Coordinates of C-alpha atoms in Angstrom, one line a residue:
X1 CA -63.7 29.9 5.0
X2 CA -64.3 33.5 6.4
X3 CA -64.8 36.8 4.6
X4 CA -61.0 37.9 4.9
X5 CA -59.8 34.9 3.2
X6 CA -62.3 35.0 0.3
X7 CA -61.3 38.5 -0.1
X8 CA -57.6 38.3 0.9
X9 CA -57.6 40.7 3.0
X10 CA -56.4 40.9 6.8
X11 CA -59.0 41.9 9.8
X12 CA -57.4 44.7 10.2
X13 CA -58.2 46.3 6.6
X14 CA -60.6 49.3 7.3
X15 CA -63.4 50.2 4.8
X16 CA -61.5 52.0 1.9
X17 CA -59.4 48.9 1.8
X18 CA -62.0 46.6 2.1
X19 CA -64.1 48.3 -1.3
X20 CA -61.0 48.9 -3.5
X21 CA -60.5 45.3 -3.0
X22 CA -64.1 43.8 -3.8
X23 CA -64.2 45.7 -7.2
X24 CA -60.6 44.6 -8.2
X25 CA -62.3 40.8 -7.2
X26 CA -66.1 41.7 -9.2
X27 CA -64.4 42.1 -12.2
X28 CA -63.2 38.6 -12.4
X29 CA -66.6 37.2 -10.6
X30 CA -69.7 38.3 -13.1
X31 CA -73.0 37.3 -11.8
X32 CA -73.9 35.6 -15.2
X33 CA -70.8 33.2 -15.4
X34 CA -70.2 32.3 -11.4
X35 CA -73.5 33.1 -9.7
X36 CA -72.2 31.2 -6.4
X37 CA -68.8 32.7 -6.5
X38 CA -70.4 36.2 -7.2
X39 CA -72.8 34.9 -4.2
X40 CA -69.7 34.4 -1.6
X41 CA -67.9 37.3 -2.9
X42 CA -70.9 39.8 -2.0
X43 CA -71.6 38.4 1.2
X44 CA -67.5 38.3 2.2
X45 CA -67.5 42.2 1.7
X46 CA -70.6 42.7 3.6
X47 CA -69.4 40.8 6.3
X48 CA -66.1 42.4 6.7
X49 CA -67.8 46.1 6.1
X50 CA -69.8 45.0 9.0
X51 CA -67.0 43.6 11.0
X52 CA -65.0 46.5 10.5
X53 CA -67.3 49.7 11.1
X54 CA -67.7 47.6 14.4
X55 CA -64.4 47.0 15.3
X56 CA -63.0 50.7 14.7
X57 CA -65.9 52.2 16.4
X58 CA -66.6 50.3 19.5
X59 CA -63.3 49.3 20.8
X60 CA -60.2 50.9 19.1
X61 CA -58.5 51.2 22.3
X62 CA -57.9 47.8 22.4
X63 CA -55.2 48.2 20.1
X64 CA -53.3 51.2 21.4
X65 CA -50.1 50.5 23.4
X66 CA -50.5 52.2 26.9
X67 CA -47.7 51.9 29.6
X68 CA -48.5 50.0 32.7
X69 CA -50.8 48.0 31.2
X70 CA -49.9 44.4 30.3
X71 CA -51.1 42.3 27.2
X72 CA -53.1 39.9 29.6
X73 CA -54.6 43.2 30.9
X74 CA -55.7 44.1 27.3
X75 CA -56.9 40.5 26.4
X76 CA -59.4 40.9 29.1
X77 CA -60.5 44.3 27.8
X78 CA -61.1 42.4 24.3
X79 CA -62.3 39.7 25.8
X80 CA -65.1 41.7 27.5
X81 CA -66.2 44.1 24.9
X82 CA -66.6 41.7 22.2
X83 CA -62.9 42.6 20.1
X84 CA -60.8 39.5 20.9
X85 CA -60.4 38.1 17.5
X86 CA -58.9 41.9 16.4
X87 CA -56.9 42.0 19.3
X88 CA -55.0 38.7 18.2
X89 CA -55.1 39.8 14.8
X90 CA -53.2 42.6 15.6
X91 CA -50.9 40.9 17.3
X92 CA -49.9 38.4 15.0
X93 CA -49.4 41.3 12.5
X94 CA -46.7 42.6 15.1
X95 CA -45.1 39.5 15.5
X96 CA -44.9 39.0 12.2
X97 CA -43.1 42.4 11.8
X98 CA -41.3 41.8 14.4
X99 CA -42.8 44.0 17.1
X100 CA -42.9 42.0 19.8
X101 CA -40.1 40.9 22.1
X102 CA -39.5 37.3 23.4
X103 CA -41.7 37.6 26.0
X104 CA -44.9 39.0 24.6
X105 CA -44.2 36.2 21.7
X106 CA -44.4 33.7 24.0
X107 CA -47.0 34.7 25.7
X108 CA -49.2 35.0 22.4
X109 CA -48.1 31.2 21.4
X110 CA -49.6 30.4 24.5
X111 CA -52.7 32.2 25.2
X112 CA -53.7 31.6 21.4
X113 CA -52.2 28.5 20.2
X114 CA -50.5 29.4 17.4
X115 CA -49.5 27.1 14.9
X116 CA -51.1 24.6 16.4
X117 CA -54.6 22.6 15.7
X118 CA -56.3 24.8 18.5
X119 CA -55.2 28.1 16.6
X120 CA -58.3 30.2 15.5
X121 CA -60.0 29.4 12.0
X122 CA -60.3 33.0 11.4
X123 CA -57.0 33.8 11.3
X124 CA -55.4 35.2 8.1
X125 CA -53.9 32.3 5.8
X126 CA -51.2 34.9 4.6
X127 CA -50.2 36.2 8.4
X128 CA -50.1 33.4 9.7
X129 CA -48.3 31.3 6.7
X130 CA -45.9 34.0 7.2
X131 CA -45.4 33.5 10.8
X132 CA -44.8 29.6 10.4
X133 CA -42.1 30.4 7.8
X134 CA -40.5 33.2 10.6
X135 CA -40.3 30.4 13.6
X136 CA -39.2 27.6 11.5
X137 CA -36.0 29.8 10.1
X138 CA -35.3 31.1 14.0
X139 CA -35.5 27.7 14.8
X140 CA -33.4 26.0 11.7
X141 CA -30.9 28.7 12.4
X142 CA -28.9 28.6 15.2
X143 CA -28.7 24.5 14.7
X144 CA -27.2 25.1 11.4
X145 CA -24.5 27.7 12.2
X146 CA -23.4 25.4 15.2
X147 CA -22.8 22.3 13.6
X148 CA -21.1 24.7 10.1
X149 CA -19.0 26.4 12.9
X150 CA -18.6 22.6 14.6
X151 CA -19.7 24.1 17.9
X152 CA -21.1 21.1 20.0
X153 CA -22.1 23.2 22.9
X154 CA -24.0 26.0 20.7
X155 CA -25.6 23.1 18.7
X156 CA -27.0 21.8 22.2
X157 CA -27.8 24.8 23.8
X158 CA -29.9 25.8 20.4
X159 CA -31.8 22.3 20.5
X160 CA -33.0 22.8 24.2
X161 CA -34.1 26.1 23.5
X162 CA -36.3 24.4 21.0
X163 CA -38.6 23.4 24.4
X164 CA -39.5 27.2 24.9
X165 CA -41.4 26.8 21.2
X166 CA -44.8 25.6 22.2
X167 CA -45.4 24.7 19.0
X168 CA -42.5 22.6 18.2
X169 CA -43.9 19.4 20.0
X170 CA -47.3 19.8 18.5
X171 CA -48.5 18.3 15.1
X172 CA -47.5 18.7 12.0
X173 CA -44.5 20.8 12.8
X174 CA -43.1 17.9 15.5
X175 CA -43.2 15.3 12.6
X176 CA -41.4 18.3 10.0
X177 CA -38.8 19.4 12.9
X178 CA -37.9 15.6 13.5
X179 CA -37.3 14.3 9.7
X180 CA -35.2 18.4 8.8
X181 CA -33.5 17.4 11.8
X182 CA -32.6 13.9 10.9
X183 CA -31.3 15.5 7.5
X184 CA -29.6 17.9 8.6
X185 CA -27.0 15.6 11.1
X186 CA -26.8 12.6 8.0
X187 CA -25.7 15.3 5.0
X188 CA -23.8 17.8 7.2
X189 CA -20.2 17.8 6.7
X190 CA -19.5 17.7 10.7
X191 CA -19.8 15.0 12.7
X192 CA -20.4 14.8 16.4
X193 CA -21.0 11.8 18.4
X194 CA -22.1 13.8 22.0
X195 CA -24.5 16.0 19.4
X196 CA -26.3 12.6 18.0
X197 CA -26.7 11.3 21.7
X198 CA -28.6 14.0 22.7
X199 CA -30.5 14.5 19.8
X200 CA -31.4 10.5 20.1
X201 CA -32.5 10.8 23.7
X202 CA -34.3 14.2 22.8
X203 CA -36.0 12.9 19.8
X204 CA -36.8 9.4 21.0
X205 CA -34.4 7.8 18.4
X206 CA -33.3 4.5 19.2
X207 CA -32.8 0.8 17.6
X208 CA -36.7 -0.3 18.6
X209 CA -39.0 -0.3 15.6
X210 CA -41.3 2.6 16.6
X211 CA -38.7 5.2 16.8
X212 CA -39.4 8.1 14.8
X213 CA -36.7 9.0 12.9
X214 CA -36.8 8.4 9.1
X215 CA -35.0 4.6 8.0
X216 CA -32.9 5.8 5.5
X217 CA -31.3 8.5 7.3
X218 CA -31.3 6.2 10.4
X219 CA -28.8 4.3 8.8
X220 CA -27.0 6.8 7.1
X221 CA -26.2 8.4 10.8
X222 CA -25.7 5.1 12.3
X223 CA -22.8 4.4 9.5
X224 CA -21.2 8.5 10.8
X225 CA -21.8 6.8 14.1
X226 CA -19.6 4.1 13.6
X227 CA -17.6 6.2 11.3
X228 CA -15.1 7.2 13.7
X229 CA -14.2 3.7 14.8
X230 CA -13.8 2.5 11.3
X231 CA -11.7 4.9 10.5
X232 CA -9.2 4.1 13.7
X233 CA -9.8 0.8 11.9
X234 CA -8.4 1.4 8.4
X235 CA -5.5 4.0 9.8
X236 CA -4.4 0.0 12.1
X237 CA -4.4 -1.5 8.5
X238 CA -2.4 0.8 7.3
X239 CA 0.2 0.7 9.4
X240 CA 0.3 -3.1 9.2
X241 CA 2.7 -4.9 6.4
X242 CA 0.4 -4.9 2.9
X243 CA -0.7 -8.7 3.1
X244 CA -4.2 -8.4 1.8
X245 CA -5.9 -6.0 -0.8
X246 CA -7.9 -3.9 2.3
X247 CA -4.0 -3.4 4.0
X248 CA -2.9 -1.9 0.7
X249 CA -5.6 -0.1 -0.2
X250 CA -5.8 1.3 3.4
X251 CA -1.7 2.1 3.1
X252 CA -2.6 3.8 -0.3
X253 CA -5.2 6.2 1.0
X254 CA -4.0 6.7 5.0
X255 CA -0.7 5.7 5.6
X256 CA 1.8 8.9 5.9
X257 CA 3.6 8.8 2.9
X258 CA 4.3 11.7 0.2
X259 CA 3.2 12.0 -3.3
X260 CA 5.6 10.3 -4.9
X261 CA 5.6 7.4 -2.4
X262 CA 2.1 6.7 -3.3
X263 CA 3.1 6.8 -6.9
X264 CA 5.6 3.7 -6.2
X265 CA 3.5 2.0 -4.3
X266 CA 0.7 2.1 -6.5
X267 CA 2.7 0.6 -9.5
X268 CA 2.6 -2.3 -7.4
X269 CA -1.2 -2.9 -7.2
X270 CA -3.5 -5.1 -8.9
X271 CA -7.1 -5.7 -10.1
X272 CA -8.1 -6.8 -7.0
X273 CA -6.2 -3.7 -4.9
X274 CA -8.2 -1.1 -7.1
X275 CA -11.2 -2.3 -6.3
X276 CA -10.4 -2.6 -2.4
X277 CA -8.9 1.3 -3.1
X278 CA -12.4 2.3 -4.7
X279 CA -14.7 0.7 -2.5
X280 CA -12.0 2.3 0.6
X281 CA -12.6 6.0 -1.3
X282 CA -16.1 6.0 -1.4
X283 CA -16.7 5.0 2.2
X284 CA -13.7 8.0 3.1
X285 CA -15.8 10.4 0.5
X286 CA -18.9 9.7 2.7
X287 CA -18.2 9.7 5.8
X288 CA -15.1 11.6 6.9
X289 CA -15.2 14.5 4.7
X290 CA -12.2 16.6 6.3
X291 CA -9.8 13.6 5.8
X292 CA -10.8 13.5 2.1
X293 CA -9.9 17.0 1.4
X294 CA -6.4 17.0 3.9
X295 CA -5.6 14.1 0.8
X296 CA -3.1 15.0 -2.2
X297 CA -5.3 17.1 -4.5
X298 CA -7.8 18.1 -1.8
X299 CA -9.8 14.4 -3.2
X300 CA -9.9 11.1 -1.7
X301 CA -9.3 10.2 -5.9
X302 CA -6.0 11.5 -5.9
X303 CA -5.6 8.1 -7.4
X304 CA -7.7 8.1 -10.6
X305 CA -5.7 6.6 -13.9
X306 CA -2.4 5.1 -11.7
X307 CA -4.9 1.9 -11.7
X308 CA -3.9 2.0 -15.9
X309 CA -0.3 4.0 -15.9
X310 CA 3.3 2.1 -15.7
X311 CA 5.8 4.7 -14.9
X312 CA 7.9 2.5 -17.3
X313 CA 10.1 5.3 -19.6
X314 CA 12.8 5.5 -16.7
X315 CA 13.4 1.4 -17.4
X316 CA 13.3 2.2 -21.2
X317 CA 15.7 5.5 -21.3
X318 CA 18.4 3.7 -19.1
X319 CA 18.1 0.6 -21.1
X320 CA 18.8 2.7 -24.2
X321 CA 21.9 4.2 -22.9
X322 CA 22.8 0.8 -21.4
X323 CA 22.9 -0.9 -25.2
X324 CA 24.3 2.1 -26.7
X325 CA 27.4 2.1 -24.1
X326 CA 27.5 -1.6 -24.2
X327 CA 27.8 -1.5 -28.4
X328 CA 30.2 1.1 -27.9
X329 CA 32.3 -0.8 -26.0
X330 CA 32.6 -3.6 -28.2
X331 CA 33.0 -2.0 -31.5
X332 CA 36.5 -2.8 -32.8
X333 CA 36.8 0.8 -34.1
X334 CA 35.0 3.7 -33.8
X335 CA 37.4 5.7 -37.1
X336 CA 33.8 6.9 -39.2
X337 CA 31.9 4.4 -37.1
X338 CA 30.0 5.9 -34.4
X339 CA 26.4 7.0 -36.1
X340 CA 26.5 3.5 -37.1
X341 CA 27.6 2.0 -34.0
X342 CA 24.5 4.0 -32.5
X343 CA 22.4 3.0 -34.6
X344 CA 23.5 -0.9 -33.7
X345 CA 22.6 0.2 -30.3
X346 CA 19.3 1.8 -30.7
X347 CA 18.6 -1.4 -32.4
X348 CA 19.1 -3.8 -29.6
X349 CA 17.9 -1.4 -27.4
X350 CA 14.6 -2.2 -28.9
X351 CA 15.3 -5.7 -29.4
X352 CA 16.1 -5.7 -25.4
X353 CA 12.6 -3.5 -24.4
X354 CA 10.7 -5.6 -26.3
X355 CA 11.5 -8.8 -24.9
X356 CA 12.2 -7.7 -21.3
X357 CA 8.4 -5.5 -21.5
X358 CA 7.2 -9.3 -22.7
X359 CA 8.6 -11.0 -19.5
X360 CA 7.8 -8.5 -17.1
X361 CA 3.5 -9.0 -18.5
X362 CA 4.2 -13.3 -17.8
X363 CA 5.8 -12.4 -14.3
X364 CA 4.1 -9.7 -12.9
X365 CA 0.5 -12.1 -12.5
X366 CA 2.7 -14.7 -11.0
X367 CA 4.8 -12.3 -8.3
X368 CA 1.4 -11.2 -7.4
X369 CA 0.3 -14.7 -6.6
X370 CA 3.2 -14.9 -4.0
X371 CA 2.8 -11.3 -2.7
X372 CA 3.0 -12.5 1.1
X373 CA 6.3 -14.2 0.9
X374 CA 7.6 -11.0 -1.1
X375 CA 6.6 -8.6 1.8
X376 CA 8.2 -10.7 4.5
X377 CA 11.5 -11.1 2.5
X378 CA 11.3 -7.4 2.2
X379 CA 11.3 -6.9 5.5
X380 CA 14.5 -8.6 6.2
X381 CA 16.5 -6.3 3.0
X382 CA 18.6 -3.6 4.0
X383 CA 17.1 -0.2 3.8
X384 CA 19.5 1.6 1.7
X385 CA 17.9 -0.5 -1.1
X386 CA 14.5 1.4 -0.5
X387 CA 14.9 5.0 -2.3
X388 CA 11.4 5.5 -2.0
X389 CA 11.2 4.7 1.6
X390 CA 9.4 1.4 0.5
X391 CA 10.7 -1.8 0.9
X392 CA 11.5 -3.6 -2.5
X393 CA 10.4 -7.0 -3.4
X394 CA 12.9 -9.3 -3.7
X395 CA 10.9 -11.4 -6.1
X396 CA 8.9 -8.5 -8.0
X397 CA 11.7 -6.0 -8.1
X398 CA 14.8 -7.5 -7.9
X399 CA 14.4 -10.3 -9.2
X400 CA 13.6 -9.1 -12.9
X401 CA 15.8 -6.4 -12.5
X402 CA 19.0 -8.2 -11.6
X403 CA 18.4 -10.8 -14.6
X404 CA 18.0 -7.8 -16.6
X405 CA 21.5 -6.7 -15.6
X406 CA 22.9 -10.1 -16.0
X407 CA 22.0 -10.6 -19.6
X408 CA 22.8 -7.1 -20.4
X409 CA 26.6 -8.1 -18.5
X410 CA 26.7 -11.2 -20.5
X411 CA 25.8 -9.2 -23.7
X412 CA 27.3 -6.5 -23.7
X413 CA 29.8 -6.7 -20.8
X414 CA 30.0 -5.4 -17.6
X415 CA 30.4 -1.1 -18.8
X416 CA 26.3 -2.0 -20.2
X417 CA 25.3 -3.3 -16.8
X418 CA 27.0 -0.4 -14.9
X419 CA 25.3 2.4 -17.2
X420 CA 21.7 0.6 -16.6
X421 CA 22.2 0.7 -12.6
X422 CA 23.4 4.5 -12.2
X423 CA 21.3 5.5 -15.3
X424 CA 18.1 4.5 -13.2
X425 CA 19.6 5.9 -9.9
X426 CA 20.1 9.3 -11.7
X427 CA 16.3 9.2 -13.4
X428 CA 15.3 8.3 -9.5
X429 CA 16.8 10.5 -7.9
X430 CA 16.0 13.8 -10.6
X431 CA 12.6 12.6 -10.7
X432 CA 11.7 12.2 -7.2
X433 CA 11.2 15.6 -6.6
X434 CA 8.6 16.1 -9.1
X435 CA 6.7 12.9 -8.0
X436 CA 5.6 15.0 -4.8
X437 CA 3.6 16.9 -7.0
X438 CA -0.4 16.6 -7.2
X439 CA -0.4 18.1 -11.0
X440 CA 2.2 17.0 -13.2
X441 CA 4.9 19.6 -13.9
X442 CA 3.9 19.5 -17.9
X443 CA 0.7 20.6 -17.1
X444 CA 1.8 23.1 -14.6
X445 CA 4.3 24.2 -16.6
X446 CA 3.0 24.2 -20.4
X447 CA 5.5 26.5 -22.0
X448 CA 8.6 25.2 -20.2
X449 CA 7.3 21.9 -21.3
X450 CA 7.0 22.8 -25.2
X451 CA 10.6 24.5 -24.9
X452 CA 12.1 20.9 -23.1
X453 CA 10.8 19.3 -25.9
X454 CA 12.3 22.0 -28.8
X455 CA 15.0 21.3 -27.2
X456 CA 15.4 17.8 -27.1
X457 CA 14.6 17.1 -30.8
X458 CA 16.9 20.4 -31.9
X459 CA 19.6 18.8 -29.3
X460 CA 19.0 15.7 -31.1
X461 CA 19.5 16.9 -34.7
X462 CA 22.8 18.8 -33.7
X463 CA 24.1 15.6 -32.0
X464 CA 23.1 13.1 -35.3
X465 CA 24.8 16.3 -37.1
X466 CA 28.0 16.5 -35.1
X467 CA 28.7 12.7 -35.2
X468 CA 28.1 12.7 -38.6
X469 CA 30.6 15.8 -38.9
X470 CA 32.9 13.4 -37.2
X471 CA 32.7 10.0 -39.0
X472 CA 33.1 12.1 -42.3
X473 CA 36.7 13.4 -41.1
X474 CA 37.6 9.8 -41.0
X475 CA 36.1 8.9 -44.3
X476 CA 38.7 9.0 -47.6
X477 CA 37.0 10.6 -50.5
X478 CA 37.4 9.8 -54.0
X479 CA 41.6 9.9 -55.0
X480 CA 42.6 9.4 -51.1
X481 CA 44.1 6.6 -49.9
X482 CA 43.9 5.0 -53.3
X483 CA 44.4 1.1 -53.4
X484 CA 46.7 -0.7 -55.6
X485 CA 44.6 -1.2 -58.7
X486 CA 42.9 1.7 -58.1
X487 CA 46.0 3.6 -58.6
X488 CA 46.9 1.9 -61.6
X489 CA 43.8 2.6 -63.2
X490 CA 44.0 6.8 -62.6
X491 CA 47.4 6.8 -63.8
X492 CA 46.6 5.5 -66.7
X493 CA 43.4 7.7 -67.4
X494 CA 43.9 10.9 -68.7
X495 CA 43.3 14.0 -66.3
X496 CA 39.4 14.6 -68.2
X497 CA 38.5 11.7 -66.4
X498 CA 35.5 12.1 -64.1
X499 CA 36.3 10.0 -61.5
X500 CA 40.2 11.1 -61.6
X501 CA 39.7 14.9 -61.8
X502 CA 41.8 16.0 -58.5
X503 CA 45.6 14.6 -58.7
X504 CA 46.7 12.8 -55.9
X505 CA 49.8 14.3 -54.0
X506 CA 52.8 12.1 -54.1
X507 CA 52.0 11.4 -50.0
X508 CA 48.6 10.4 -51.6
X509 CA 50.3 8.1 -53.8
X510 CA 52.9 6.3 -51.8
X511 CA 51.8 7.0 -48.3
X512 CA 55.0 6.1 -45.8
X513 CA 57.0 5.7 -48.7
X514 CA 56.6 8.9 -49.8
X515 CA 58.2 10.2 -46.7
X516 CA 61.1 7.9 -46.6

């Protein structure tokens, strides 16, 4: 340890320097608690009075920039009268404030061995702890920037200038500039294969077992290696009919559909097809960060709860109507009887969702288990029976959906199966504008939302109203329409009589005959 670093100074310090710093140091170092401390403190700031009286007074010269006269010139001058270790003190201080040019910095790495294990011992900690931190940053730099502006050639043109750093190859900065390296291609968000090449033949990287770069990120930037390839590979499954949990996760995530046709298909995905979808996403999340956020949502997730959803209410609301209408249409009369004719159709409405919702839970496993027959047939259907763009299933769509209509026919007639058909063609085709939509429109739209639902119920309480308005006009009240007995009986109560207090007209009384 020299004098400088047990007083913290620099060489350069001159004698005022030197003593305001050895008190400010005594005070902390008494004699009677730290005799060997006090020891190396006193002869530290003897030494560097010495040092420096000698310095300043035989060759300050040394140190003064004189034109014509090169820093190999002034070496030797140092080098001669005694003053070399002042000389490159002075300038690492200027490289370290940035004095020197490119030229003269090289030149010092050189001739001195900077940062290296052939540097001087006497050599500030401080300067030159500073200048290590200064030529790792110029060198971290430009590598950075090229791959954050994905700039392959300024990415290699920075990592051959890395040759002109002496230091760069020597230990233990080779070993730190090799694994920061290695990080920095595995956890940057660009990709380039030409970049890794080079850097593998630069840096000696290869399959052997004495290759130098670190395990785990040598097969983290294998995998972005390869990562191009497997992605051409999951864009072929997607383009290929959904025969096997990897095709239809890979149609899910990468296949060029909207929104909304995502939203279909998904409905028609099982355990098995999530997992294949989350396994897929995490790979995509990875490895291939730009296709992730050029995804619905900016997230490879974009997924997240359709795994647990059934878009089911369309199925339920046009089932509703289809009952009502289909009551409706049987009802013998509808003089005074239509709140209770809708009533008789809100009740099999429900009778009809719940058992159809039961079916649908026994033959949706057992659909799934003949998946690869369903996709050919599907194939061979007509495409004007694919709103979404996606082929229905024969056996998983129409199937249940044409029985569906045929009990609701043989139930209700054919009006019931009618409404159910264009009631679901008008949800589809009002709602498939909204499905293209990332964020559902209620949460995009909160207020609009809260009024469509005011609405609704106060739309809902007029409508009971109004039909109740209406079976009421067709209603007799007490002393209309009086039956035979009934007549009797008023007649022959006096007028007090609760139940007879408003006298029938004689058209009450008679009817027809009243007018004949």
């Amino acid at each position: 340890m020299t004098c400088w670093n047990v007083l913290g100074l620099t060489p350069d310090a001159d004698s005022r320097a030197i003593k305001r710093q050895y008190a400010a140091l005594l005070k902390k170092t008494r004699p009677d608690d730290d005799p060997e401390g006090f020891q190396r403190l006193r002869e530290a700031y003897e030494a560097a009075l010495a040092w420096s009286a000698q310095a300043y007074d035989e060759a300050p010269e040394v140190l003064v920039e004189e034109t014509g006269i090169s820093l190999d010139q002034r070496y030797q001058a140092a080098m001669a009268d005694g003053t070399l270790l002042l000389f490159e003190i002075h300038l690492l201080q200027r490289s370290v404030d940035g004095e020197l040019d490119a030229a003269d910095t090289r030149w010092a790495f050189e001739t001195f061995n900077w940062m290296t294990a052939w540097q001087r011992l006497e050599l500030p900690v401080a300067l030159m702890q500073t200048l290590e931190y200064q030529q790792r940053t110029a060198l971290q730099k430009p590598l950075y920037e090229a791959l954050e502006q994905q700039h392959d050639g300024a990415f290699l043109a920075a990592y051959a200038a890395r040759n002109e750093r002496t230091w760069v190859s020597k230990y233990p900065h080779a070993d730190w500039f090799n694994e920061w390296l290695a990080r920095l291609l595995a956890n940057n968000r660009y990709w380039s294969s030409a970049v890794f090449d080079a850097v593998c033949v630069g840096q000696g990287w290869h399959g052997g077992a004495d290759h130098s770069c670190p395990a785990d990120e040598w097969a983290l930037l294998l995998r972005r290696q390869q990562a191009p390839l497997f992605l051409a590979q999951q864009r072929a499954l997607a383009e290929q009919p959904p025969y096997s949990p990897q095709q239809r996760a890979a149609r899910l995530l990468l296949a060029p559909m909207t929104l909304g046709q995502r939203r279909a298909f998904a409905q028609r995905l099982d355990e098995d097809d999530w997992q294949a979808c989350q396994a897929l996403s995490a790979d995509i999340y990875a490895e291939h960060v730009a296709v992730a956020e050029a995804m619905p949502g900016g997230t490879v997730y974009f997924w997240q709860g359709w795994d647990k959803s059934l878009d089911t209410w369309p199925w339920l609301v046009a089932l509703l109507l289809a009952c009502v209408v289909g009551t409706f249409g049987q009802a013998d009369t509808l003089h005074g009887n239509v709140v209770p004719t809708v009533g008789l159709g809100l009740l099999w409405s429900l009778a009809f969702a719940i058992g159809a919702g039961v079916a649908w839970q026994v033959w949706r496993p057992l659909a799934h288990q003949y998946r690869l027959q369903d996709e050919r047939l599907s194939q061979r259907l007509p495409r004007w029976l694919s709103p979404t763009h996606l082929p229905l299933l024969p056996l998983r769509d129409l199937l249940p959906g044409g029985v569906l209509v045929a009990v609701l026919g043989y139930w209700f007639g054919p009006l019931a199966s009618l409404t159910l058909v264009l009631a679901l063609a008008l949800i589809g085709a009002v709602k498939r504008p909204f499905m293209n939509q990332h964020t559902p429109w209620s949460v995009r739209n909160p207020r609009k939302t809260n009024l469509a639902i005011a609405l609704c119920v106060v739309g809902g309480i007029a409508l009971y109203g109004g039909l109740k308005v209406l079976d009421n006009h067709y209603l007799v009240t007490r002393n209309q329409g009086l039956q035979q007995w009934t007549e009797r009986l008023c007649s022959r109560m006096p007028r007090t009589a609760d139940h007879c207090q408003a006298p029938a007209t004689q058209e009450q009384w008679y009817g027809q005959e009243a007018a004949q």
